[in-house]
Amino acid sequence: MNRFRRQFFLGMFALLAATVAALWVHRRFQHELPDYAYLTGWVLFAAMLVLTFFNARKKLPFLPLGRAETWLQIHIYLGFFTVVLFLIHLNFRAPHGGFEITLTWLFGLVSASGVVGLFFSRTLPRRLATRGGEVIFEKIPALRHALKTEAENLALGADAKSPVIAEFYAKRLAPFYAGPKNLWLHVVESRRPLNAVTAEIEDLRRFATEAERATLEKLAALVRQKDGLDYHRALQLALRLWLFVHIPLTYGLLIFTALHLVLVFGFSGGAR
């Protein structure tokens, strides 16, 4: 059994055991402890703080806070367990009032974005490795420009002598090289746009001269390279944009939760 599978089974076992224990405690003590709702609220808030500390841990790698991989595993499975704690705190009922509904929506968005981020982090790096290895994100515009220049020289340069290829480039390939294309289609692993362009190039090759065929083959290769750059940009951008969604939502949830605590303890006698 490799390390990933071992971590997965240990994490799932711990999550299942903690969930069963939490549900048993909830069923056993929810009507016996007078401040049970406050207790579940504090436990939930503490779990949320631990989850937030994971981002701080990534920004402070020089401190002896344990391995980042260990913190990641804790973050993943504690995140799932926090959903259980949240439902227990609600007593598995729908929230009432505008503030509580807003807080529930925020929690749901944070949880959903966390699941999306887990899926991205587990699948996108492997997909990137299968498409030509790592490409530095900041260098992609320069690499794309170089491909565009080479394609223009082939189709429109001084040595180009095919009006058919020149017209095809102006109508079909110039927009393709104008900038990054097909962001979400790349994220969902769709190659329809690439297949459409290469199919059009292949149609031209059937009626082209020998010299034009050689040029079209080079253009097809450049199209595939540019599509590969767009693919890397799309997947790396998805990983970055996810953080820009998940982290602000997380801090927003903490702020609303802290305000919720103030309101509860200030106006419903919870501080007594």
Short mmCIF file of C-alpha atoms in Angstrom, two decimals:
data_model
loop_
_atom_site.label_atom_id
_atom_site.label_comp_id
_atom_site.label_asym_id
_atom_site.label_seq_id
_atom_site.Cartn_x
_atom_site.Cartn_y
_atom_site.Cartn_z
CA MET A 1 0.00 0.00 0.00
CA ASN A 2 1.53 3.33 -1.04
CA ARG A 3 1.62 6.42 1.16
CA PHE A 4 -1.34 8.14 -0.50
CA ARG A 5 -3.63 5.15 0.00
CA ARG A 6 -2.48 4.74 3.57
CA GLN A 7 -3.20 8.40 4.29
CA PHE A 8 -6.59 8.09 2.61
CA PHE A 9 -7.69 5.05 4.60
CA LEU A 10 -6.40 6.45 7.89
CA GLY A 11 -8.09 9.78 7.23
CA MET A 12 -11.40 8.20 6.25
CA PHE A 13 -11.28 5.92 9.31
CA ALA A 14 -10.62 8.89 11.61
CA LEU A 15 -13.40 10.91 9.93
CA LEU A 16 -15.89 8.05 10.24
CA ALA A 17 -14.96 7.39 13.87
CA ALA A 18 -15.20 11.07 14.80
CA THR A 19 -18.55 11.40 13.00
CA VAL A 20 -20.04 8.38 14.79
CA ALA A 21 -18.75 9.65 18.13
CA ALA A 22 -20.10 13.17 17.53
CA LEU A 23 -23.53 11.88 16.52
CA TRP A 24 -23.65 9.61 19.59
CA VAL A 25 -22.74 12.52 21.89
CA HIS A 26 -25.36 14.69 20.20
CA ARG A 27 -28.07 12.11 20.64
CA ARG A 28 -27.04 11.36 24.22
CA PHE A 29 -26.56 14.87 25.63
CA GLN A 30 -28.51 17.37 23.51
CA HIS A 31 -31.44 17.37 25.95
CA GLU A 32 -29.41 16.92 29.15
CA LEU A 33 -26.79 19.67 29.00
CA PRO A 34 -28.34 23.12 29.57
CA ASP A 35 -25.73 24.94 27.47
CA TYR A 36 -25.39 22.26 24.79
CA ALA A 37 -25.98 24.66 21.89
CA TYR A 38 -23.23 26.96 23.16
CA LEU A 39 -20.87 24.02 23.59
CA THR A 40 -21.39 22.82 20.00
CA GLY A 41 -20.96 26.39 18.79
CA TRP A 42 -17.60 26.79 20.52
CA VAL A 43 -16.39 23.40 19.25
CA LEU A 44 -17.42 24.36 15.73
CA PHE A 45 -15.69 27.75 16.02
CA ALA A 46 -12.50 26.10 17.30
CA ALA A 47 -12.52 23.68 14.36
CA MET A 48 -12.93 26.59 11.94
CA LEU A 49 -9.97 28.38 13.51
CA VAL A 50 -7.78 25.29 13.10
CA LEU A 51 -8.80 25.10 9.44
CA THR A 52 -7.88 28.76 8.99
CA PHE A 53 -4.47 28.21 10.58
CA PHE A 54 -3.57 26.00 7.60
CA ASN A 55 -3.24 29.08 5.41
CA ALA A 56 -1.04 30.72 8.06
CA ARG A 57 1.07 27.56 8.21
CA LYS A 58 1.74 27.79 4.46
CA LYS A 59 2.91 31.39 4.84
CA LEU A 60 5.28 30.53 7.72
CA PRO A 61 7.23 27.50 6.47
CA PHE A 62 10.27 28.42 8.56
CA LEU A 63 8.49 27.88 11.89
CA PRO A 64 8.63 24.41 13.51
CA LEU A 65 4.89 23.78 13.15
CA GLY A 66 5.08 20.31 11.67
CA ARG A 67 5.09 19.08 8.10
CA ALA A 68 2.92 20.91 5.58
CA GLU A 69 1.62 17.57 4.27
CA THR A 70 0.40 16.62 7.74
CA TRP A 71 -1.39 19.95 8.07
CA LEU A 72 -2.98 19.41 4.66
CA GLN A 73 -4.38 16.02 5.70
CA ILE A 74 -5.73 17.54 8.91
CA HIS A 75 -7.26 20.39 6.91
CA ILE A 76 -9.00 18.02 4.50
CA TYR A 77 -10.58 15.61 6.98
CA LEU A 78 -11.28 18.21 9.65
CA GLY A 79 -13.00 20.22 6.93
CA PHE A 80 -15.39 17.34 6.24
CA PHE A 81 -15.91 16.81 9.97
CA THR A 82 -16.72 20.50 10.40
CA VAL A 83 -19.73 19.99 8.13
CA VAL A 84 -20.95 17.36 10.61
CA LEU A 85 -20.37 19.75 13.52
CA PHE A 86 -22.26 22.49 11.71
CA LEU A 87 -25.28 20.24 11.17
CA ILE A 88 -25.15 19.16 14.80
CA HIS A 89 -25.02 22.79 15.91
CA LEU A 90 -28.13 23.46 13.80
CA ASN A 91 -29.66 20.30 15.30
CA PHE A 92 -30.24 19.21 11.68
CA ARG A 93 -32.83 21.93 11.20
CA ALA A 94 -33.12 24.77 8.71
CA PRO A 95 -31.83 28.11 10.07
CA HIS A 96 -34.24 30.93 10.94
CA GLY A 97 -33.70 34.64 10.46
CA GLY A 98 -31.74 36.57 7.88
CA PHE A 99 -28.44 36.55 9.75
CA GLU A 100 -28.49 32.80 10.42
CA ILE A 101 -29.45 32.06 6.81
CA THR A 102 -26.60 34.26 5.56
CA LEU A 103 -24.18 32.49 7.88
CA THR A 104 -25.39 29.11 6.63
CA TRP A 105 -24.95 30.16 3.02
CA LEU A 106 -21.43 31.38 3.77
CA PHE A 107 -20.58 28.10 5.42
CA GLY A 108 -22.00 26.20 2.46
CA LEU A 109 -19.98 28.27 -0.02
CA VAL A 110 -16.78 27.79 1.96
CA SER A 111 -17.39 24.04 2.18
CA ALA A 112 -18.26 23.76 -1.52
CA SER A 113 -15.22 25.77 -2.58
CA GLY A 114 -13.09 23.57 -0.35
CA VAL A 115 -14.37 20.44 -2.09
CA VAL A 116 -13.70 22.03 -5.49
CA GLY A 117 -10.19 22.96 -4.36
CA LEU A 118 -9.55 19.41 -3.16
CA PHE A 119 -10.66 18.07 -6.54
CA PHE A 120 -8.49 20.59 -8.40
CA SER A 121 -5.41 19.91 -6.28
CA ARG A 122 -5.75 16.17 -6.78
CA THR A 123 -6.43 16.14 -10.52
CA LEU A 124 -5.05 19.25 -12.24
CA PRO A 125 -1.33 18.77 -11.39
CA ARG A 126 -1.45 15.22 -12.80
CA ARG A 127 -3.15 16.49 -15.95
CA LEU A 128 -0.52 19.20 -16.37
CA ALA A 129 2.25 16.61 -16.08
CA THR A 130 0.78 14.69 -19.02
CA ARG A 131 0.84 17.76 -21.30
CA GLY A 132 4.53 18.54 -21.66
CA GLY A 133 5.62 18.93 -18.06
CA GLU A 134 5.65 22.13 -16.04
CA VAL A 135 5.33 25.49 -17.80
CA ILE A 136 6.01 28.59 -15.69
CA PHE A 137 2.80 30.61 -15.63
CA GLU A 138 4.51 34.00 -15.95
CA LYS A 139 6.38 32.88 -19.10
CA ILE A 140 3.29 31.72 -20.99
CA PRO A 141 2.53 35.12 -22.66
CA ALA A 142 6.08 35.35 -24.05
CA LEU A 143 5.99 31.74 -25.29
CA ARG A 144 2.60 32.36 -26.91
CA HIS A 145 3.93 35.48 -28.65
CA ALA A 146 6.90 33.53 -29.99
CA LEU A 147 4.57 30.90 -31.46
CA LYS A 148 2.41 33.61 -33.00
CA THR A 149 5.45 35.24 -34.63
CA GLU A 150 6.64 31.93 -36.06
CA ALA A 151 3.17 31.14 -37.44
CA GLU A 152 2.87 34.59 -39.01
CA ASN A 153 6.24 34.19 -40.72
CA LEU A 154 5.16 30.85 -42.15
CA ALA A 155 1.83 32.12 -43.46
CA LEU A 156 2.48 35.80 -44.20
CA GLY A 157 6.25 36.25 -44.25
CA ALA A 158 8.50 37.17 -47.15
CA ASP A 159 8.99 33.51 -48.09
CA ALA A 160 5.28 32.71 -47.97
CA LYS A 161 3.86 32.25 -51.46
CA SER A 162 0.46 30.69 -50.82
CA PRO A 163 -2.58 33.01 -50.90
CA VAL A 164 -4.72 30.11 -49.67
CA ILE A 165 -2.65 29.68 -46.50
CA ALA A 166 -2.46 33.45 -46.01
CA GLU A 167 -6.24 33.74 -46.22
CA PHE A 168 -6.72 30.78 -43.87
CA TYR A 169 -4.34 32.31 -41.35
CA ALA A 170 -6.04 35.71 -41.47
CA LYS A 171 -9.53 34.28 -41.03
CA ARG A 172 -8.92 31.31 -38.73
CA LEU A 173 -5.52 31.32 -37.07
CA ALA A 174 -5.00 35.03 -36.39
CA PRO A 175 -7.92 35.11 -33.86
CA PHE A 176 -6.62 31.85 -32.37
CA TYR A 177 -3.17 33.38 -31.72
CA ALA A 178 -4.57 36.73 -30.56
CA GLY A 179 -4.69 35.57 -26.93
CA PRO A 180 -5.54 32.67 -24.61
CA LYS A 181 -8.56 30.67 -25.72
CA ASN A 182 -11.06 28.13 -24.41
CA LEU A 183 -10.39 28.57 -20.69
CA TRP A 184 -13.21 26.45 -19.29
CA LEU A 185 -13.13 23.93 -22.12
CA HIS A 186 -9.53 23.17 -21.17
CA VAL A 187 -10.51 22.84 -17.51
CA VAL A 188 -13.14 20.23 -18.41
CA GLU A 189 -10.64 18.45 -20.70
CA SER A 190 -12.45 19.23 -23.97
CA ARG A 191 -10.35 19.15 -27.16
CA ARG A 192 -13.13 20.12 -29.53
CA PRO A 193 -11.63 23.53 -30.44
CA LEU A 194 -8.22 22.00 -31.19
CA ASN A 195 -9.75 19.19 -33.20
CA ALA A 196 -11.80 21.70 -35.21
CA VAL A 197 -8.72 23.75 -36.18
CA THR A 198 -6.57 20.73 -37.03
CA ALA A 199 -9.45 19.27 -39.07
CA GLU A 200 -9.61 22.47 -41.14
CA ILE A 201 -5.86 22.34 -41.70
CA GLU A 202 -6.16 18.71 -42.79
CA ASP A 203 -8.90 19.68 -45.27
CA LEU A 204 -6.55 22.25 -46.80
CA ARG A 205 -3.76 19.70 -47.08
CA ARG A 206 -5.88 17.48 -49.32
CA PHE A 207 -5.84 20.04 -52.13
CA ALA A 208 -2.50 21.71 -51.38
CA THR A 209 0.76 21.56 -53.28
CA GLU A 210 3.79 19.80 -51.85
CA ALA A 211 5.24 23.07 -50.55
CA GLU A 212 1.91 24.11 -49.05
CA ARG A 213 1.56 20.76 -47.29
CA ALA A 214 4.92 21.22 -45.60
CA THR A 215 3.85 24.68 -44.41
CA LEU A 216 0.49 23.40 -43.19
CA GLU A 217 2.17 20.62 -41.21
CA LYS A 218 4.34 23.19 -39.45
CA LEU A 219 1.30 25.36 -38.76
CA ALA A 220 -0.56 22.37 -37.32
CA ALA A 221 2.37 21.67 -34.99
CA LEU A 222 2.40 25.29 -33.86
CA VAL A 223 -1.36 25.19 -33.28
CA ARG A 224 -0.95 22.17 -31.01
CA GLN A 225 1.84 23.91 -29.09
CA LYS A 226 -0.26 27.03 -28.63
CA ASP A 227 -3.21 24.94 -27.51
CA GLY A 228 -0.89 23.27 -24.99
CA LEU A 229 0.10 26.66 -23.58
CA ASP A 230 -3.56 27.63 -23.29
CA TYR A 231 -4.18 24.33 -21.51
CA HIS A 232 -1.43 25.01 -18.96
CA ARG A 233 -2.64 28.55 -18.44
CA ALA A 234 -6.25 27.44 -17.92
CA LEU A 235 -5.43 24.77 -15.35
CA GLN A 236 -2.91 26.88 -13.45
CA LEU A 237 -5.34 29.81 -13.47
CA ALA A 238 -8.09 27.56 -12.11
CA LEU A 239 -5.83 26.60 -9.21
CA ARG A 240 -5.06 30.25 -8.50
CA LEU A 241 -8.60 31.56 -8.88
CA TRP A 242 -9.89 28.90 -6.50
CA LEU A 243 -7.70 30.33 -3.74
CA PHE A 244 -8.96 33.84 -4.47
CA VAL A 245 -12.48 32.52 -3.86
CA HIS A 246 -11.94 30.10 -0.98
CA ILE A 247 -9.71 32.25 1.26
CA PRO A 248 -11.82 35.46 1.23
CA LEU A 249 -14.95 33.39 1.84
CA THR A 250 -13.21 31.70 4.76
CA TYR A 251 -12.28 34.97 6.44
CA GLY A 252 -15.74 36.34 5.73
CA LEU A 253 -17.22 33.29 7.44
CA LEU A 254 -14.98 33.83 10.48
CA ILE A 255 -16.06 37.46 10.74
CA PHE A 256 -19.74 36.54 10.53
CA THR A 257 -19.22 33.74 13.06
CA ALA A 258 -17.52 36.10 15.51
CA LEU A 259 -20.40 38.56 15.08
CA HIS A 260 -22.83 35.69 15.63
CA LEU A 261 -21.09 34.90 18.93
CA VAL A 262 -21.32 38.53 20.02
CA LEU A 263 -25.03 38.66 19.21
CA VAL A 264 -25.78 35.36 20.93
CA PHE A 265 -23.87 36.14 24.11
CA GLY A 266 -24.92 39.77 24.17
CA PHE A 267 -28.66 39.49 23.57
CA SER A 268 -29.78 35.98 24.49
CA GLY A 269 -28.18 35.55 27.90
CA GLY A 270 -25.42 33.25 26.69
CA ALA A 271 -22.83 35.09 28.73
CA ARG A 272 -24.50 34.25 32.03
#
